[in-house]
Coordinates of C-alpha atoms in Angstrom, one line a residue:
M1 CA 10.7 -20.1 -37.1
R2 CA 14.2 -21.6 -37.2
S3 CA 12.7 -25.0 -38.1
D4 CA 12.8 -27.6 -40.8
I5 CA 9.0 -27.5 -40.8
P6 CA 7.3 -24.9 -43.0
K7 CA 5.6 -22.2 -40.9
V8 CA 2.1 -23.1 -41.9
L9 CA 2.7 -26.6 -40.6
Q10 CA 3.7 -25.5 -37.2
P11 CA 1.2 -26.8 -34.7
M12 CA -1.4 -24.8 -32.8
A13 CA -3.7 -26.8 -30.5
G14 CA -2.2 -30.0 -32.0
R15 CA -3.0 -29.1 -35.7
P16 CA -1.1 -27.2 -38.4
L17 CA -1.7 -23.5 -38.6
L18 CA -3.0 -23.9 -42.2
A19 CA -5.6 -26.5 -41.0
H20 CA -7.3 -23.8 -38.9
V21 CA -7.4 -21.4 -41.9
L22 CA -8.7 -24.1 -44.3
D23 CA -11.4 -25.0 -41.7
L24 CA -12.5 -21.3 -41.7
A25 CA -12.7 -21.3 -45.5
A26 CA -14.9 -24.5 -45.4
D27 CA -17.1 -23.1 -42.6
L28 CA -17.7 -19.9 -44.7
G29 CA -18.9 -22.1 -47.6
S30 CA -16.0 -21.6 -50.0
A31 CA -16.9 -22.9 -53.5
K32 CA -13.2 -23.3 -54.3
T33 CA -10.1 -23.1 -52.1
V34 CA -6.7 -22.3 -53.7
V35 CA -3.6 -22.6 -51.6
V36 CA -0.6 -20.5 -52.7
Y37 CA 2.6 -22.3 -51.6
G38 CA 6.3 -21.8 -51.9
H39 CA 9.0 -22.9 -49.4
G40 CA 8.4 -26.5 -48.2
G41 CA 5.5 -26.9 -50.6
D42 CA 5.9 -30.6 -51.1
L43 CA 5.5 -31.2 -47.4
V44 CA 2.6 -28.8 -47.2
Q45 CA 0.8 -30.6 -50.0
A46 CA 1.5 -34.0 -48.5
T47 CA 0.0 -32.8 -45.2
F48 CA -3.3 -31.8 -46.9
P49 CA -4.1 -34.4 -49.5
D50 CA -7.7 -33.3 -49.9
P51 CA -8.4 -33.5 -53.7
A52 CA -10.8 -30.6 -53.5
L53 CA -7.9 -28.2 -52.7
E54 CA -6.2 -26.5 -55.6
W55 CA -2.6 -25.5 -55.4
A56 CA -0.7 -22.5 -56.9
L57 CA 3.1 -22.3 -56.8
Q58 CA 4.8 -19.0 -56.0
A59 CA 8.3 -19.9 -57.1
E60 CA 9.7 -16.5 -56.2
Q61 CA 8.7 -14.6 -53.1
L62 CA 7.9 -11.2 -54.7
G63 CA 5.2 -10.0 -52.3
T64 CA 1.6 -10.6 -51.3
G65 CA 0.2 -9.2 -54.5
H66 CA 2.4 -11.5 -56.5
A67 CA 1.2 -14.4 -54.3
V68 CA -2.4 -13.7 -55.2
Q69 CA -1.5 -13.4 -58.9
Q70 CA -0.4 -17.1 -58.8
A71 CA -3.9 -18.1 -57.7
M72 CA -5.9 -16.2 -60.3
P73 CA -5.6 -18.8 -63.1
H74 CA -7.8 -21.0 -60.8
I75 CA -10.4 -18.3 -60.4
S76 CA -13.2 -17.2 -62.8
D77 CA -14.2 -13.6 -63.2
D78 CA -17.7 -14.1 -61.8
M79 CA -16.4 -15.1 -58.4
R80 CA -15.7 -13.1 -55.3
V81 CA -12.2 -13.8 -53.9
L82 CA -11.7 -14.0 -50.2
V83 CA -8.0 -13.7 -49.3
L84 CA -6.9 -15.4 -46.1
C85 CA -3.4 -15.7 -44.6
G86 CA -2.0 -19.1 -43.8
D87 CA -0.2 -17.8 -40.7
V88 CA -3.3 -16.1 -39.2
P89 CA -5.1 -19.0 -37.5
L90 CA -7.3 -17.2 -35.0
L91 CA -9.8 -15.5 -37.3
T92 CA -13.4 -16.2 -36.3
Q93 CA -16.1 -17.1 -38.7
A94 CA -18.3 -14.4 -37.3
S95 CA -15.8 -11.6 -38.2
V96 CA -15.0 -12.8 -41.7
Q97 CA -18.7 -13.6 -42.4
R98 CA -19.5 -10.0 -41.5
L99 CA -16.8 -8.8 -43.9
V100 CA -18.4 -10.9 -46.7
D101 CA -22.0 -9.9 -45.9
E102 CA -21.4 -6.1 -45.3
T103 CA -19.3 -5.7 -48.5
P104 CA -21.4 -5.2 -51.6
T105 CA -20.6 -7.6 -54.4
D106 CA -19.3 -4.8 -56.6
S107 CA -17.1 -3.4 -53.8
V108 CA -13.8 -4.2 -52.0
G109 CA -13.8 -5.1 -48.3
V110 CA -10.9 -5.3 -45.9
L111 CA -11.0 -6.6 -42.3
T112 CA -9.5 -4.1 -39.8
A113 CA -8.8 -3.7 -36.1
Y114 CA -7.8 -0.9 -33.7
L115 CA -4.6 -1.1 -31.7
D116 CA -3.1 1.1 -29.0
D117 CA 0.3 0.3 -30.5
P118 CA -0.1 -0.4 -34.2
F119 CA 3.7 -0.6 -34.9
G120 CA 4.6 -3.0 -37.7
Y121 CA 1.1 -3.1 -39.2
G122 CA -0.3 -1.5 -42.3
R123 CA -2.5 1.5 -41.5
I124 CA -6.0 2.1 -42.8
V125 CA -6.4 5.6 -44.3
R126 CA -10.0 6.6 -44.5
G127 CA -11.7 9.5 -46.3
D128 CA -14.3 11.9 -45.1
D129 CA -17.1 9.5 -46.1
D130 CA -15.4 6.8 -43.9
A131 CA -14.5 4.7 -47.0
V132 CA -11.0 3.4 -47.2
L133 CA -8.7 5.4 -49.4
R134 CA -5.5 3.4 -49.1
I135 CA -3.4 1.1 -46.9
V136 CA 0.1 2.3 -45.9
E137 CA 2.7 -0.1 -44.8
Q138 CA 4.8 0.6 -41.7
K139 CA 8.0 1.2 -43.7
D140 CA 6.4 3.5 -46.2
G141 CA 4.2 5.7 -43.9
T142 CA 4.5 9.3 -43.0
P143 CA 4.5 10.3 -39.4
E144 CA 0.8 11.4 -39.7
E145 CA -0.1 8.0 -41.3
L146 CA 1.8 6.0 -38.7
A147 CA -0.2 7.8 -36.0
I148 CA -3.4 6.0 -37.2
R149 CA -4.5 3.2 -34.9
E150 CA -6.6 1.2 -37.3
I151 CA -4.6 -1.5 -39.0
N152 CA -5.0 -3.9 -41.9
S153 CA -5.5 -7.7 -41.2
G154 CA -4.5 -8.8 -44.7
V155 CA -8.0 -10.3 -45.2
F156 CA -9.8 -9.0 -48.3
I157 CA -13.0 -9.7 -50.2
V158 CA -12.7 -8.6 -53.8
P159 CA -14.7 -9.1 -57.1
A160 CA -12.5 -11.5 -59.1
G161 CA -12.7 -9.8 -62.5
Q162 CA -11.6 -6.5 -61.1
L163 CA -9.0 -8.0 -58.9
R164 CA -7.3 -9.6 -61.9
G165 CA -7.0 -6.2 -63.5
W166 CA -5.7 -4.5 -60.4
L167 CA -3.1 -7.2 -59.8
D168 CA -1.8 -6.7 -63.4
R169 CA -1.3 -3.0 -62.6
L170 CA 0.7 -3.5 -59.4
T171 CA 4.2 -2.1 -59.4
P172 CA 7.0 -2.6 -56.8
Q173 CA 7.3 1.1 -56.0
N174 CA 8.0 0.7 -52.3
N175 CA 10.9 0.2 -49.8
Q176 CA 10.6 -3.6 -50.1
N177 CA 10.6 -3.6 -53.9
E178 CA 7.6 -6.0 -53.7
L179 CA 4.1 -6.2 -55.2
Y180 CA 1.8 -5.3 -52.3
L181 CA -1.7 -6.7 -52.3
T182 CA -2.7 -3.7 -50.3
D183 CA -2.1 -1.4 -53.3
I184 CA -5.3 -2.7 -54.9
V185 CA -7.1 -0.4 -52.5
G186 CA -5.7 2.7 -54.1
L187 CA -6.3 1.3 -57.6
A188 CA -9.9 0.5 -56.7
V189 CA -10.4 4.0 -55.4
T190 CA -8.9 5.4 -58.6
D191 CA -11.4 3.4 -60.6
G192 CA -14.3 4.6 -58.5
V193 CA -14.9 1.4 -56.6
T194 CA -15.8 1.8 -52.9
V195 CA -13.6 0.1 -50.4
R196 CA -15.2 -0.8 -47.1
G197 CA -13.2 -1.3 -43.9
I198 CA -15.0 -3.8 -41.5
P199 CA -13.6 -4.0 -38.0
A200 CA -13.1 -7.5 -36.6
D201 CA -14.5 -8.5 -33.2
S202 CA -11.0 -8.3 -31.6
F203 CA -7.4 -7.7 -32.5
E204 CA -6.5 -11.1 -31.0
E205 CA -8.0 -13.0 -33.9
M206 CA -5.7 -11.1 -36.4
M207 CA -2.5 -12.2 -34.7
G208 CA 0.0 -13.3 -37.3
I209 CA 2.7 -15.7 -36.5
N210 CA 6.3 -15.1 -37.6
D211 CA 8.3 -16.7 -34.8
R212 CA 7.9 -19.2 -31.9
V213 CA 7.2 -16.4 -29.4
Q214 CA 4.2 -15.3 -31.4
L215 CA 3.2 -19.0 -31.9
A216 CA 3.1 -19.5 -28.2
A217 CA 1.1 -16.3 -27.7
A218 CA -1.5 -17.4 -30.2
E219 CA -1.6 -20.9 -28.6
R220 CA -2.6 -19.3 -25.3
V221 CA -5.3 -17.1 -26.8
Y222 CA -6.8 -20.1 -28.6
Q223 CA -6.6 -22.4 -25.6
R224 CA -8.3 -19.8 -23.4
K225 CA -11.2 -19.7 -25.9
L226 CA -11.5 -23.5 -26.0
V227 CA -11.4 -23.8 -22.2
E228 CA -13.9 -21.1 -21.7
Q229 CA -16.3 -23.0 -24.0
L230 CA -15.8 -26.1 -21.9
M231 CA -16.7 -24.2 -18.8
R232 CA -19.8 -22.8 -20.6
D233 CA -20.7 -26.4 -21.5
G234 CA -20.7 -27.5 -17.9
A235 CA -17.1 -28.3 -16.8
R236 CA -15.3 -26.8 -13.8
V237 CA -11.7 -26.2 -14.6
A238 CA -9.2 -25.8 -11.7
D239 CA -7.0 -23.4 -13.7
P240 CA -8.0 -22.5 -17.2
A241 CA -4.5 -21.5 -18.0
R242 CA -3.2 -25.0 -17.3
V243 CA -5.4 -27.1 -19.5
D244 CA -4.6 -27.9 -23.2
I245 CA -7.1 -29.0 -25.7
R246 CA -5.8 -30.4 -29.0
G247 CA -8.9 -31.7 -30.7
K248 CA -12.7 -31.8 -30.0
V249 CA -13.8 -32.2 -26.4
I250 CA -17.4 -32.9 -25.4
V251 CA -18.3 -32.6 -21.7
G252 CA -21.4 -33.4 -19.7
R253 CA -22.6 -31.6 -16.6
D254 CA -20.5 -31.0 -13.5
V255 CA -17.3 -32.4 -15.0
F256 CA -14.1 -31.4 -13.1
I257 CA -10.7 -31.0 -14.8
D258 CA -7.7 -30.4 -12.7
V259 CA -4.4 -28.7 -13.6
N260 CA -2.1 -29.8 -16.5
A261 CA -4.7 -32.0 -18.3
V262 CA -4.0 -32.5 -22.0
L263 CA -7.0 -33.5 -24.0
T264 CA -6.2 -34.7 -27.6
G265 CA -8.3 -35.8 -30.5
D266 CA -12.0 -36.7 -30.0
V267 CA -12.6 -36.8 -26.2
T268 CA -16.0 -37.3 -24.5
L269 CA -16.3 -36.8 -20.7
G270 CA -19.7 -37.8 -19.3
D271 CA -21.6 -36.2 -16.4
R272 CA -19.6 -35.8 -13.2
V273 CA -16.4 -37.2 -14.6
Q274 CA -13.3 -36.1 -12.6
I275 CA -9.9 -35.7 -14.3
G276 CA -7.0 -35.4 -11.8
P277 CA -3.8 -33.4 -12.3
N278 CA -1.3 -34.2 -15.0
C279 CA -3.5 -36.5 -17.0
S280 CA -3.3 -37.1 -20.7
I281 CA -6.4 -38.3 -22.5
T282 CA -6.4 -39.0 -26.3
D283 CA -9.3 -40.2 -28.5
A284 CA -11.3 -41.6 -25.6
S285 CA -14.8 -41.8 -24.2
I286 CA -15.2 -41.7 -20.4
G287 CA -18.5 -42.6 -18.9
A288 CA -20.4 -40.7 -16.2
D289 CA -19.2 -40.6 -12.6
T290 CA -15.8 -42.0 -13.5
V291 CA -12.7 -40.7 -11.6
V292 CA -9.3 -40.5 -13.3
L293 CA -6.6 -39.9 -10.7
A294 CA -3.4 -38.1 -11.1
N295 CA -0.7 -38.8 -13.8
S296 CA -2.8 -41.3 -15.7
V297 CA -2.7 -41.7 -19.5
I298 CA -5.7 -42.9 -21.6
E299 CA -5.3 -43.5 -25.3
S300 CA -8.0 -44.7 -27.8
S301 CA -10.0 -46.4 -25.1
Q302 CA -13.6 -46.7 -23.9
V303 CA -14.3 -46.3 -20.2
G304 CA -17.7 -47.1 -18.7
T305 CA -19.6 -45.4 -15.9
H306 CA -18.5 -45.3 -12.2
C307 CA -15.0 -46.5 -13.0
N308 CA -11.9 -45.6 -11.0
I309 CA -8.5 -45.2 -12.8
G310 CA -5.1 -44.4 -11.4
P311 CA -3.0 -42.8 -10.1
F312 CA -0.2 -43.5 -12.6
A313 CA -2.4 -45.8 -14.7
R314 CA -2.1 -46.3 -18.5
L315 CA -4.8 -47.4 -20.8
R316 CA -3.4 -48.1 -24.2
P317 CA -5.3 -48.3 -27.5
G318 CA -8.1 -50.9 -27.6
T319 CA -8.9 -50.9 -23.9
D320 CA -12.5 -51.2 -23.0
L321 CA -13.6 -50.9 -19.3
A322 CA -17.1 -51.8 -18.3
E323 CA -19.0 -50.0 -15.6
R324 CA -17.5 -50.0 -12.1
A325 CA -14.2 -51.4 -13.3
K326 CA -11.1 -50.4 -11.3
V327 CA -7.6 -49.9 -12.7
G328 CA -5.1 -48.9 -10.0
N329 CA -1.6 -47.4 -9.7
F330 CA 1.1 -48.5 -12.1
V331 CA -1.2 -50.7 -14.1
E332 CA -0.9 -50.9 -17.9
I333 CA -3.8 -52.3 -20.0
K334 CA -3.6 -52.8 -23.8
K335 CA -6.2 -54.1 -26.3
S336 CA -8.2 -55.8 -23.5
T337 CA -11.7 -55.9 -22.1
V338 CA -12.3 -55.6 -18.4
G339 CA -15.8 -56.6 -17.3
V340 CA -18.3 -55.1 -14.9
G341 CA -16.9 -54.6 -11.4
S342 CA -13.6 -56.2 -12.1
K343 CA -10.4 -54.9 -10.4
V344 CA -6.8 -54.6 -11.6
N345 CA -5.4 -52.5 -8.8
H346 CA -1.6 -52.7 -8.6
L347 CA 1.6 -53.0 -10.6
T348 CA 0.1 -55.2 -13.3
Y349 CA 0.3 -55.6 -17.1
I350 CA -2.8 -56.8 -19.0
G351 CA -2.5 -57.2 -22.8
D352 CA -4.7 -59.0 -25.4
A353 CA -7.0 -60.2 -22.7
T354 CA -10.7 -60.6 -22.0
I355 CA -11.6 -60.3 -18.3
G356 CA -15.1 -61.2 -17.1
T357 CA -17.2 -59.6 -14.4
N358 CA -16.2 -59.3 -10.8
V359 CA -12.7 -60.6 -11.4
N360 CA -9.9 -59.6 -9.0
V361 CA -6.4 -59.4 -10.5
G362 CA -3.7 -59.4 -7.8
A363 CA -0.7 -57.1 -7.7
G364 CA 2.2 -57.9 -10.0
T365 CA 0.2 -60.0 -12.4
I366 CA 1.4 -60.3 -16.0
T367 CA -0.3 -61.6 -19.1
C368 CA 2.6 -63.0 -21.1
N369 CA 0.9 -62.3 -24.5
Y370 CA 3.9 -62.1 -26.8
D371 CA 6.0 -65.1 -27.8
G372 CA 8.5 -63.0 -29.8
A373 CA 6.6 -63.3 -33.0
N374 CA 2.8 -63.3 -32.3
K375 CA 0.4 -62.0 -29.8
H376 CA -1.9 -64.5 -27.9
Q377 CA -5.1 -64.1 -26.0
T378 CA -5.8 -64.6 -22.3
V379 CA -9.4 -65.2 -21.1
I380 CA -10.3 -64.9 -17.5
G381 CA -13.8 -66.0 -16.6
D382 CA -16.4 -64.3 -14.3
G383 CA -15.6 -64.2 -10.6
A384 CA -12.0 -65.5 -11.0
F385 CA -9.4 -64.5 -8.4
I386 CA -5.8 -64.1 -9.6
G387 CA -3.3 -64.0 -6.8
S388 CA -0.3 -61.7 -6.6
G389 CA 2.8 -62.2 -8.7
V390 CA 1.1 -64.5 -11.2
E391 CA 2.2 -65.0 -14.8
L392 CA -0.5 -66.0 -17.3
V393 CA 1.3 -67.4 -20.3
A394 CA -1.0 -67.0 -23.3
P395 CA -2.8 -68.5 -25.0
V396 CA -4.5 -69.6 -21.7
T397 CA -8.0 -69.6 -20.2
I398 CA -8.9 -69.2 -16.6
G399 CA -12.3 -70.7 -15.8
K400 CA -15.2 -69.0 -14.0
G401 CA -14.7 -68.8 -10.3
A402 CA -11.2 -70.2 -10.5
T403 CA -8.5 -69.1 -8.0
I404 CA -4.9 -68.9 -9.0
G405 CA -2.4 -69.1 -6.2
A406 CA 0.1 -66.3 -5.7
G407 CA 3.4 -66.7 -7.5
S408 CA 2.1 -69.2 -10.0
T409 CA 3.1 -69.4 -13.7
I410 CA 0.0 -70.7 -15.5
T411 CA 0.6 -72.3 -18.9
K412 CA -2.5 -74.6 -19.1
P413 CA -6.2 -74.0 -18.7
A414 CA -7.4 -73.5 -15.1
P415 CA -10.7 -75.2 -14.4
E416 CA -13.7 -73.4 -13.0
D417 CA -14.3 -73.1 -9.2
T418 CA -10.9 -74.7 -8.5
L419 CA -7.6 -73.6 -6.9
T420 CA -4.8 -73.8 -9.4
L421 CA -1.2 -73.1 -8.4
E422 CA 2.2 -73.9 -9.7
R423 CA 5.2 -73.6 -7.4
A424 CA 8.6 -75.3 -7.0
R425 CA 9.1 -77.0 -3.6
Q426 CA 10.6 -74.6 -1.1
S427 CA 13.7 -75.7 0.7
S428 CA 16.1 -74.2 3.3
I429 CA 19.8 -75.0 3.2
K430 CA 21.4 -74.5 6.6
S431 CA 25.0 -75.0 5.5
W432 CA 24.8 -72.3 2.9
Q433 CA 27.0 -69.2 3.4
R434 CA 26.4 -65.8 1.9
P435 CA 29.3 -64.7 -0.4
T436 CA 31.6 -62.0 0.9
K437 CA 33.8 -59.5 -0.9
N438 CA 37.4 -60.4 -1.6
K439 CA 39.7 -58.2 0.6

């Protein structure tokens, strides 16, 4: 990967590759999950602090069979062992569940797929009764074996007691001088145990990741599936290839998502929500009939129904917009509540504020909430009108129905239903001369 980050921690859809595999194990009802780790193990363990996980160190990289050997002290002989690969994140629960269900408990099962070009993959060699006889790696195969199109996924289901014995009998008699897990197939056949080959739903879900090119290819496959599900749930997507989902997204009916939207974390889009181009939405809930215009960023915020946001707006964590609120272009709001029908339309910063209903905040308004050490609150009452270019120096309260004159710096409470303004006396000096450059 040419990275300081271990391969299984490389992100796909915003989550480490290993997280997708662990989710699959949990969805399948795993009674015990053992992670075999080596390079970068400390970082891998720190990323997954779940106390239910068990860890097995593979200090030397001596092959896939050797890796599984390290896990066996954690496994009792009465279990069935499902072997998954930490760099194969696209496997579906349906395919692996079928492998588990269709493999008798006293048999071995291997998940397979068919490829037009199987180069680089281990080939499945079957007998006359369709049972698997052995798996031949690319570097060890004869021309006849390499012509086989059915390939091994690396996913096995094996009785634990017999697996333990077969692992002990592995030898590194191959071009890699490694202990191959796939050699247990030949040992099982020798011992009279049937090996079933169960085809997966598609080859795509078997895609392994060994470099950044393959990572990008897997990302696109995964994103396509996620976006297709959104469309089945009721969203219209302008271009499915130009939407990225990096979490869990719930959509209502007739939602529209334009190009280059990035949806991260837990995102809920209500009925008829419209997301414009180039928007980023993270851990947010957006109510029905709200429009988010182009190039807007919404983070950890709650947005009510019938709101209008953007273009070029930013809602930072802790923002709560009530219904019919409007947040316009180049407006930033942080840790604030904006009441029903209130408008913050232009070139404004609102931080640590509570804004009532039907308030108009003029262009260029700033809540001066930070004194260099502490944050302070601004409260604006219902129906207040804040003129353009106003600085509200917190802590400060603007009363209901108050009007603040444009260009004012307000440091004291403004009474209800009253015009409050603060301006220096304007003067014009006729004798003044504009400076000129020295020649």
